PDB file of C-alpha atoms in Angstrom:
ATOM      1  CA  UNK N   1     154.462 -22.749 213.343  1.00  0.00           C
ATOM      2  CA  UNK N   2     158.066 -21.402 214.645  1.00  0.00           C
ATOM      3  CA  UNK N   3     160.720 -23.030 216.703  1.00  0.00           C
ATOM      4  CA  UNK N   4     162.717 -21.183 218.764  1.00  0.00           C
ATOM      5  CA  UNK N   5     166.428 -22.640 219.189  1.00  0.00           C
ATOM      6  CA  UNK N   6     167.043 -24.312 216.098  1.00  0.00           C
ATOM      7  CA  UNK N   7     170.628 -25.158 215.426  1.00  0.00           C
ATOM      8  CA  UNK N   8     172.307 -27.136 212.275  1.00  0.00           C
ATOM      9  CA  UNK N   9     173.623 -30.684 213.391  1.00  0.00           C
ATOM     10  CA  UNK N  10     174.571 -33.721 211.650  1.00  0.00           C
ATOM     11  CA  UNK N  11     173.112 -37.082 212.528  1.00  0.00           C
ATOM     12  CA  UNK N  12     175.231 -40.094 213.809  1.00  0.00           C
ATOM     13  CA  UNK N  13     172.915 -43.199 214.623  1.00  0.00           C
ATOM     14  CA  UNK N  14     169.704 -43.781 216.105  1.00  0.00           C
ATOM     15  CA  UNK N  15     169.699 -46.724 218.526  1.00  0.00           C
ATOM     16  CA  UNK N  16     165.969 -47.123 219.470  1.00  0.00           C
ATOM     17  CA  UNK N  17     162.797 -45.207 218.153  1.00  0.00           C
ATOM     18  CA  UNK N  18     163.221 -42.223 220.706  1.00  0.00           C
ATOM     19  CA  UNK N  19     167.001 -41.777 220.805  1.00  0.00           C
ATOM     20  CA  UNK N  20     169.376 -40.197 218.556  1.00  0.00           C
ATOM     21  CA  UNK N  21     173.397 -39.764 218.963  1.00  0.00           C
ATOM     22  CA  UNK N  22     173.940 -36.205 216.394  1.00  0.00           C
ATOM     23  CA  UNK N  23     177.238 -33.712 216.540  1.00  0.00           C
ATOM     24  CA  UNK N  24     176.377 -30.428 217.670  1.00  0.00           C
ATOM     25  CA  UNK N  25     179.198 -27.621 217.576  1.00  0.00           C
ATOM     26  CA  UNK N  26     181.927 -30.709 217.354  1.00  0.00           C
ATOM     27  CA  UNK N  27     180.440 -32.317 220.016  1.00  0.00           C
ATOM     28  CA  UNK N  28     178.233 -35.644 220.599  1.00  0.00           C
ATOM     29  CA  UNK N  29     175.109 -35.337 222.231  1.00  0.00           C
ATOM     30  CA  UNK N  30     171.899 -36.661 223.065  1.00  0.00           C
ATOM     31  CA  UNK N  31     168.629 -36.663 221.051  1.00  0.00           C
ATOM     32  CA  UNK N  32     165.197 -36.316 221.221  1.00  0.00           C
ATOM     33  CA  UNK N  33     163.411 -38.003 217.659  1.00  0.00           C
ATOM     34  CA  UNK N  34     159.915 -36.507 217.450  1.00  0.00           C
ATOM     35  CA  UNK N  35     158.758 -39.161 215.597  1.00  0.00           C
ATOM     36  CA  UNK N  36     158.293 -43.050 215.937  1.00  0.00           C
ATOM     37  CA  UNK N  37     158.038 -43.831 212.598  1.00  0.00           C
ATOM     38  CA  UNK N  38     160.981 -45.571 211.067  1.00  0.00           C
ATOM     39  CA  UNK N  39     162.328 -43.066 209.026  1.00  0.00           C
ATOM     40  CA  UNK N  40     165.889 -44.955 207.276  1.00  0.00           C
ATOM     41  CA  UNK N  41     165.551 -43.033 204.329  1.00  0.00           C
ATOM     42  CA  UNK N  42     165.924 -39.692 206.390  1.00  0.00           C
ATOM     43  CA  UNK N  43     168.126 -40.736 208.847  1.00  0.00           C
ATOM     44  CA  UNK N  44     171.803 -41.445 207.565  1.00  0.00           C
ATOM     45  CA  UNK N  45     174.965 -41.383 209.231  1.00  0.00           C
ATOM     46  CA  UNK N  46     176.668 -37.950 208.331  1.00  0.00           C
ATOM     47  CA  UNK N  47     173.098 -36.138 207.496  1.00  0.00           C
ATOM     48  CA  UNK N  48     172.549 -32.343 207.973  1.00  0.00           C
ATOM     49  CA  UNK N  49     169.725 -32.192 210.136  1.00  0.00           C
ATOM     50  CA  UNK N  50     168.081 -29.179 212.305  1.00  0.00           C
ATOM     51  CA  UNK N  51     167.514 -29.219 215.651  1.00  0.00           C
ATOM     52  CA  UNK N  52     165.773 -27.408 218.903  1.00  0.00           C
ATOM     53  CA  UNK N  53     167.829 -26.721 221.568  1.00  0.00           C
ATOM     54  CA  UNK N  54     166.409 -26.849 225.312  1.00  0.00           C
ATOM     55  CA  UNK N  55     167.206 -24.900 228.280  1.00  0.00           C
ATOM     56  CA  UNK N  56     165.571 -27.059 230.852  1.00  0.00           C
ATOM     57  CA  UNK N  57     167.849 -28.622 233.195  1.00  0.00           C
ATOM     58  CA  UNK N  58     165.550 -31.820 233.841  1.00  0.00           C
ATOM     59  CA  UNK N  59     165.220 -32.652 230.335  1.00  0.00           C
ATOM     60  CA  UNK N  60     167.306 -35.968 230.364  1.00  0.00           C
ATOM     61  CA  UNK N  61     167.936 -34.576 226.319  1.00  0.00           C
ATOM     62  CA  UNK N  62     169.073 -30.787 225.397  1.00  0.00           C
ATOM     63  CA  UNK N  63     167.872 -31.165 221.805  1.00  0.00           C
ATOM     64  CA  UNK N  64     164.805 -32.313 219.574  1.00  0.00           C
ATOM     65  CA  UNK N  65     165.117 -33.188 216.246  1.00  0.00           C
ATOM     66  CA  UNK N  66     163.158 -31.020 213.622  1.00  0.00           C
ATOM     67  CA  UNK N  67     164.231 -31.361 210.251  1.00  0.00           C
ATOM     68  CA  UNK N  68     166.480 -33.484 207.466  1.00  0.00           C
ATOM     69  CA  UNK N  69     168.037 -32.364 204.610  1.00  0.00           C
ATOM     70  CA  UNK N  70     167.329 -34.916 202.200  1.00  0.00           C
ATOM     71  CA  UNK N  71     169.331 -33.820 198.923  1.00  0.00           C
ATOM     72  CA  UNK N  72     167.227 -30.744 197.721  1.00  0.00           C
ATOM     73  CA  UNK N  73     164.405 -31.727 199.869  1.00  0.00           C
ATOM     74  CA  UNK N  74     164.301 -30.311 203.502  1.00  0.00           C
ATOM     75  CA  UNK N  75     161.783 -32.100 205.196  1.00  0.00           C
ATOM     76  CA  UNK N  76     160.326 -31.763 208.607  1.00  0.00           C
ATOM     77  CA  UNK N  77     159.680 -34.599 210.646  1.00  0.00           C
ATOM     78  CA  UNK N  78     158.285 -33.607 214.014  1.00  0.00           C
ATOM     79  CA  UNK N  79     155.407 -35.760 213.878  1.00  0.00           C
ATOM     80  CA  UNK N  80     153.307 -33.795 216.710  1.00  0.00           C
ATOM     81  CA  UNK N  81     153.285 -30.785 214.365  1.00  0.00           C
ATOM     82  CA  UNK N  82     150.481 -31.499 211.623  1.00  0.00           C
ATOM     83  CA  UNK N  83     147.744 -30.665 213.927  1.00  0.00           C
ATOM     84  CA  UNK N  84     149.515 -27.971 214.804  1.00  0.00           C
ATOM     85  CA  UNK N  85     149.561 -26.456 211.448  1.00  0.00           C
ATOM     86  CA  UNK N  86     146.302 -27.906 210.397  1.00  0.00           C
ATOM     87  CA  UNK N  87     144.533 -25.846 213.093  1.00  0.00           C
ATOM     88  CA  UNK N  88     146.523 -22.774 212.458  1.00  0.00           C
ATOM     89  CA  UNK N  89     145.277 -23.504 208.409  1.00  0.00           C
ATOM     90  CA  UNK N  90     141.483 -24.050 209.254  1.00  0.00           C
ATOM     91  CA  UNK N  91     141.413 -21.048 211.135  1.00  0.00           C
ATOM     92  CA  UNK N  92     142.615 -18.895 207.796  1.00  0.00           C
ATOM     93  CA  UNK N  93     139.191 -19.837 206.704  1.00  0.00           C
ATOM     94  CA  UNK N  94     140.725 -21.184 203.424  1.00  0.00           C
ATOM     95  CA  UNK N  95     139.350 -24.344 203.459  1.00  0.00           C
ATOM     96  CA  UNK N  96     135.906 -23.593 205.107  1.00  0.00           C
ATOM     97  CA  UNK N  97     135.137 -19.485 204.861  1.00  0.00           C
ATOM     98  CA  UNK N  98     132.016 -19.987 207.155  1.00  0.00           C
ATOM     99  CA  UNK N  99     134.083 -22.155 209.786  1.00  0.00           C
ATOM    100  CA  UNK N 100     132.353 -21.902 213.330  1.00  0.00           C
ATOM    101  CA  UNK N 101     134.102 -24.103 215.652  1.00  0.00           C
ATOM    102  CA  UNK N 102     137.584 -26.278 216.039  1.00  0.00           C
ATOM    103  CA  UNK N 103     137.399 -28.889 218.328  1.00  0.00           C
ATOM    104  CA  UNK N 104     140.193 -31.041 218.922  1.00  0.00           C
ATOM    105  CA  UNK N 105     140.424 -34.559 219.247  1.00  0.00           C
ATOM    106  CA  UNK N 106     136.549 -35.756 219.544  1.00  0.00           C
ATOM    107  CA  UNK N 107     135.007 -38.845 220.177  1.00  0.00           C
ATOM    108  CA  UNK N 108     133.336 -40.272 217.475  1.00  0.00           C
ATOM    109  CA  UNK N 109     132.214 -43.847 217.455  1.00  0.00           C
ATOM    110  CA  UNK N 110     135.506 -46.533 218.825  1.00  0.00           C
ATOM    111  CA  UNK N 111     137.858 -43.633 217.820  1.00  0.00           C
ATOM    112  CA  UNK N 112     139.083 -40.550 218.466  1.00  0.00           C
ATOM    113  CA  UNK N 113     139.420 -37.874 215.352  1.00  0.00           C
ATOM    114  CA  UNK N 114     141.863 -34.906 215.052  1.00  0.00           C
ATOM    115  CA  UNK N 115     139.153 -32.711 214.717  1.00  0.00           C
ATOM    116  CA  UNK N 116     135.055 -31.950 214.883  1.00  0.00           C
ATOM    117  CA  UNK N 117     133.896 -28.806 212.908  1.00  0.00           C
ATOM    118  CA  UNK N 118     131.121 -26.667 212.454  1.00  0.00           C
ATOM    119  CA  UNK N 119     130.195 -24.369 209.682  1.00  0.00           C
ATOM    120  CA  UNK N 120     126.553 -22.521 209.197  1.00  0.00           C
ATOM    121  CA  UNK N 121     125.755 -25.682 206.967  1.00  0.00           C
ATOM    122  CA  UNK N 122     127.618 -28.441 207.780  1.00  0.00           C
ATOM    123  CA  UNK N 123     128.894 -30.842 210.993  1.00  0.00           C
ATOM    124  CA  UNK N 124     132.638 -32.440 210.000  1.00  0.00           C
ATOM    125  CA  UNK N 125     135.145 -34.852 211.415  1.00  0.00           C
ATOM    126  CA  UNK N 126     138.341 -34.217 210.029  1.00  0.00           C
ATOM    127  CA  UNK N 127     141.607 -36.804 210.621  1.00  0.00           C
ATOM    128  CA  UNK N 128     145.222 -35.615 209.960  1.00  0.00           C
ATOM    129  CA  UNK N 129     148.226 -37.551 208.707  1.00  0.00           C
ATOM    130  CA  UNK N 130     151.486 -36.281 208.869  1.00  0.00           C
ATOM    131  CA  UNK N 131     153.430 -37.347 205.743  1.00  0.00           C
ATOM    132  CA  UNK N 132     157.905 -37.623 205.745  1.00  0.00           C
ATOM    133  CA  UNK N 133     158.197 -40.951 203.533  1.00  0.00           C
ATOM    134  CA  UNK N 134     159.285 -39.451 199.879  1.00  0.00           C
ATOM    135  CA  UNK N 135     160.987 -41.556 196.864  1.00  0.00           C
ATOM    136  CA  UNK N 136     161.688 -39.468 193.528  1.00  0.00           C
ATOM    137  CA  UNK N 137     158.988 -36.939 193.959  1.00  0.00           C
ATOM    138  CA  UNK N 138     156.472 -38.948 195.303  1.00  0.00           C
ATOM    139  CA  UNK N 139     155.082 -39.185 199.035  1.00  0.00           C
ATOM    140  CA  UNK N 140     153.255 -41.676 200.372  1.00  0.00           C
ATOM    141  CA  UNK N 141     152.100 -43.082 203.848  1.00  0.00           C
ATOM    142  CA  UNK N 142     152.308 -44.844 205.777  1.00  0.00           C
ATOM    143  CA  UNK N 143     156.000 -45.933 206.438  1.00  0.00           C
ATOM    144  CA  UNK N 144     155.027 -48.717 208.488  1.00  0.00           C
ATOM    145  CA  UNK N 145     151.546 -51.009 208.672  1.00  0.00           C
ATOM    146  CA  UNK N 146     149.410 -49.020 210.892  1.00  0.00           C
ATOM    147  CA  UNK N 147     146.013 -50.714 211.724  1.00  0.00           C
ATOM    148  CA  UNK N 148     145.180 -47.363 213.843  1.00  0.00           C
ATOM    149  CA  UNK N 149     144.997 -45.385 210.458  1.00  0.00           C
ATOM    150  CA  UNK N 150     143.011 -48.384 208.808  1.00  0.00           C
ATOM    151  CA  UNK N 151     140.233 -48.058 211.970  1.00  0.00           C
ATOM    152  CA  UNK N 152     140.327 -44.322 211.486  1.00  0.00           C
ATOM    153  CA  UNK N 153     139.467 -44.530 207.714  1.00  0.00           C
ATOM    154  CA  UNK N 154     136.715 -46.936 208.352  1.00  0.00           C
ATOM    155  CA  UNK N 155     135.075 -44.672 211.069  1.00  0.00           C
ATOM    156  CA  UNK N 156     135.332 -41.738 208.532  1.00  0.00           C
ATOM    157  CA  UNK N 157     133.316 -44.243 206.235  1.00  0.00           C
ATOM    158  CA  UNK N 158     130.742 -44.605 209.272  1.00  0.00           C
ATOM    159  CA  UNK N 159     130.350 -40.385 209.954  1.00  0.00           C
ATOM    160  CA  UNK N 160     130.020 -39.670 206.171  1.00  0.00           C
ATOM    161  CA  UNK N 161     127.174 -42.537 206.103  1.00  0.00           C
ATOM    162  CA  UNK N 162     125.281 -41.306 209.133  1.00  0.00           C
ATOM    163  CA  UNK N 163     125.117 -37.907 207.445  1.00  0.00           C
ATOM    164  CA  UNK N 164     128.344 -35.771 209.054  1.00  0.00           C
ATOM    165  CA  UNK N 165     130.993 -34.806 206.384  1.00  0.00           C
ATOM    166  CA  UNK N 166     134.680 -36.340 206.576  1.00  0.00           C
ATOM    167  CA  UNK N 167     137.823 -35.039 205.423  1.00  0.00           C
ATOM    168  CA  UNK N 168     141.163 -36.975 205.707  1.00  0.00           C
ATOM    169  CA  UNK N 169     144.180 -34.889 205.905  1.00  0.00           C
ATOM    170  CA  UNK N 170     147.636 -35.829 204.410  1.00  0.00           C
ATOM    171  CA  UNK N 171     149.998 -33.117 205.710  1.00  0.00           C
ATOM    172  CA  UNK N 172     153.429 -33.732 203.117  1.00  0.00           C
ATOM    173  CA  UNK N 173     156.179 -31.884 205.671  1.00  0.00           C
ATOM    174  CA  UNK N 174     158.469 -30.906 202.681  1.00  0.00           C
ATOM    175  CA  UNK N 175     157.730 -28.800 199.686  1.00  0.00           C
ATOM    176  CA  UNK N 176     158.308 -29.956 195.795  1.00  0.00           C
ATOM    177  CA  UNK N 177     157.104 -33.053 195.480  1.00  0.00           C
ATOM    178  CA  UNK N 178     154.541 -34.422 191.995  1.00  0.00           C
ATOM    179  CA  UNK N 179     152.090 -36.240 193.854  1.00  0.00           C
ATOM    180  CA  UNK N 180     150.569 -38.097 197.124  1.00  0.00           C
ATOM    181  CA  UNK N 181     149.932 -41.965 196.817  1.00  0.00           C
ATOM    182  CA  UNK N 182     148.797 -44.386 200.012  1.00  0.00           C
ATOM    183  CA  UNK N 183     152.188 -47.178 200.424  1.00  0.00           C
ATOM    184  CA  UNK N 184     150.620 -50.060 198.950  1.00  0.00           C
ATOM    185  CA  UNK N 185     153.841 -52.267 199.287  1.00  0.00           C
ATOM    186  CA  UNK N 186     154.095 -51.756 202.692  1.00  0.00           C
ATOM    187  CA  UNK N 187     150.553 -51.875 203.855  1.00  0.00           C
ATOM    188  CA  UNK N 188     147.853 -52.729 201.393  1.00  0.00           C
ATOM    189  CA  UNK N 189     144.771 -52.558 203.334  1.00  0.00           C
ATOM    190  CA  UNK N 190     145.354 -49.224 204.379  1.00  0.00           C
ATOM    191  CA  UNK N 191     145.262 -48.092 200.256  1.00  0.00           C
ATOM    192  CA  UNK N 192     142.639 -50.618 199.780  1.00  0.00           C
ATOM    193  CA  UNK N 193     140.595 -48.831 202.730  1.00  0.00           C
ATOM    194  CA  UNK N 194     141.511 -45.610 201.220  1.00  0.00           C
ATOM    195  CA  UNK N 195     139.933 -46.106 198.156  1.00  0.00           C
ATOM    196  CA  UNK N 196     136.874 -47.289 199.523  1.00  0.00           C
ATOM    197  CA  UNK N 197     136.969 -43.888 201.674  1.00  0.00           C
ATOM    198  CA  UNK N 198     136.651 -42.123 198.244  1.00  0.00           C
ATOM    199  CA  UNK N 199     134.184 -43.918 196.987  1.00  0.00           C
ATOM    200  CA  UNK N 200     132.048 -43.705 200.079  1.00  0.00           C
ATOM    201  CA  UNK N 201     132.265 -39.507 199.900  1.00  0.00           C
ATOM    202  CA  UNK N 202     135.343 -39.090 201.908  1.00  0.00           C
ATOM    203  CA  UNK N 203     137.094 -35.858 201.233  1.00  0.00           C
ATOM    204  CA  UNK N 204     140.970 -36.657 200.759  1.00  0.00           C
ATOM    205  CA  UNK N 205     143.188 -33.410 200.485  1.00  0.00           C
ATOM    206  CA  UNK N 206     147.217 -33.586 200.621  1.00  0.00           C
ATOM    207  CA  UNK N 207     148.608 -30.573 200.938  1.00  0.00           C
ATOM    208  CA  UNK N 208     152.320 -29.691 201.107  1.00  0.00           C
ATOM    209  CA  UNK N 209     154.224 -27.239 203.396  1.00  0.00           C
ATOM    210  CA  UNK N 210     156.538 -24.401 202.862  1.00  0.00           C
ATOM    211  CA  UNK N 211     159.702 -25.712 205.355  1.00  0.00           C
ATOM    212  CA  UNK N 212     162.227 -24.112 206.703  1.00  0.00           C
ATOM    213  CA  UNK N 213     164.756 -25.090 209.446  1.00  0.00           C
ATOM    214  CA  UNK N 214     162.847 -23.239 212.027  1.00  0.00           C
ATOM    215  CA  UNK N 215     159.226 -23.015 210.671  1.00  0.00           C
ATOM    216  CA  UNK N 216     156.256 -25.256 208.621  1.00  0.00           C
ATOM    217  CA  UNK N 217     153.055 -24.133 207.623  1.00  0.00           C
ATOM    218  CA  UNK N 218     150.434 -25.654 204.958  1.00  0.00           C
ATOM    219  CA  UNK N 219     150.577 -24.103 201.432  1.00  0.00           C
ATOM    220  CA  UNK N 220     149.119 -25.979 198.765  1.00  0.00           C
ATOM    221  CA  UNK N 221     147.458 -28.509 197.787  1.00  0.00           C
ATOM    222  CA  UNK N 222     148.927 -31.703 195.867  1.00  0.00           C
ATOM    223  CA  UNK N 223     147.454 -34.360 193.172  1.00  0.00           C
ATOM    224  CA  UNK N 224     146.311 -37.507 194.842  1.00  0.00           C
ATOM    225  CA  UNK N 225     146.831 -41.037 193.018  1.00  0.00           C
ATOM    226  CA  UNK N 226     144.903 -44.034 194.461  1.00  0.00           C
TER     227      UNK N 226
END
């Protein structure tokens, strides 16, 4: 995944979820965060951060913000962009060699997945987490209580049990961190929910992401601690 326009800014304040104040080029401006979540740790007054500039004149914001440089750490924190990169990933073939078909965002059950797959031998559902929340090497999600990703994980449970295979996704946006863990503190039926996603046969994978202030794909894949 590539984005055109990137420019180096540094972040001011961020008054509501959508909105950010940065400095572009000495000057103030307007911009777009493409992400909800809450994100303090990432965005501090005075931080380097990278973002897309826009030519359209109707846009009521010229940029979108990309990326943070978080100390060594540049992490990417467009949160549309995991099933970007997910799909450009499956289709590699390095996760399922005999993959047949992508289909996004199928109905399965009360919810709607990321993903339906085909190979010759199996029929999957696949859901995809995008990942930004780090603390000394370790990432973990989510940043906030999220009773969507709770429902999702349960309806995984329900496809593996009436004989489709699940995978659940964590995509880390950054590269070098030790391992993945679900945020217990902040939500603990979502890790308690996880756990019982392993048990039940659900295939958990995080995999981290070579990032740069213009691109992000997957690359590897990283230890999982429940």
């Amino acid at each position: 995944m590539h984005y055109p326009n990137i420019q180096q800014a540094v972040f001011l304040e961020r008054p509501n979820r959508f909105i950010a104040h940065i400095l572009v080029e000495g000057k103030e401006q307007l911009c777009h965060v493409k992400n909800t979540g809450r994100c303090k740790e990432l965005l501090i007054p005075n931080t380097t951060i990278y973002v897309q500039h826009h030519d359209n004149p109707n846009r009521k914001t010229k940029y979108s913000l990309i990326a943070v440089q978080k100390g060594e750490l540049l992490i990417n924190m467009d949160s549309q962009v995991p099933n970007q990169i997910v799909a450009e990933w499956l289709k590699t073939g390095k996760l399922f060699p005999d993959l047949k078909l992508v289909k996004p965002e199928t109905v399965f059950g009360s919810s709607r997945f990321d993903f339906y797959l085909e190979t010759s031998q199996k029929k999957i559902f696949m859901e995809v987490k995008g990942c930004t929340l780090e603390q000394n090497g370790v990432v973990m999600f989510p940043d906030a209580p999220t009773q969507r990703g709770v429902k999702h994980i349960q309806e995984l449970i329900l496809a593996k049990q009436q004989g489709y295979d699940a995978y659940l996704i964590f995509v880390i946006q950054m590269k070098g961190v030790q391992y993945f863990t679900p945020n217990r503190l902040t939500h603990p039926e979502f890790a308690d929910v996880l756990l019982q996603a392993k048990k039940a046969g659900v295939n958990i994978l995080a995999m981290d992401c070579m990032v740069t202030p213009d691109s992000i794909e997957i690359d590897q894949q990283v230890p999982i601690q429940l």
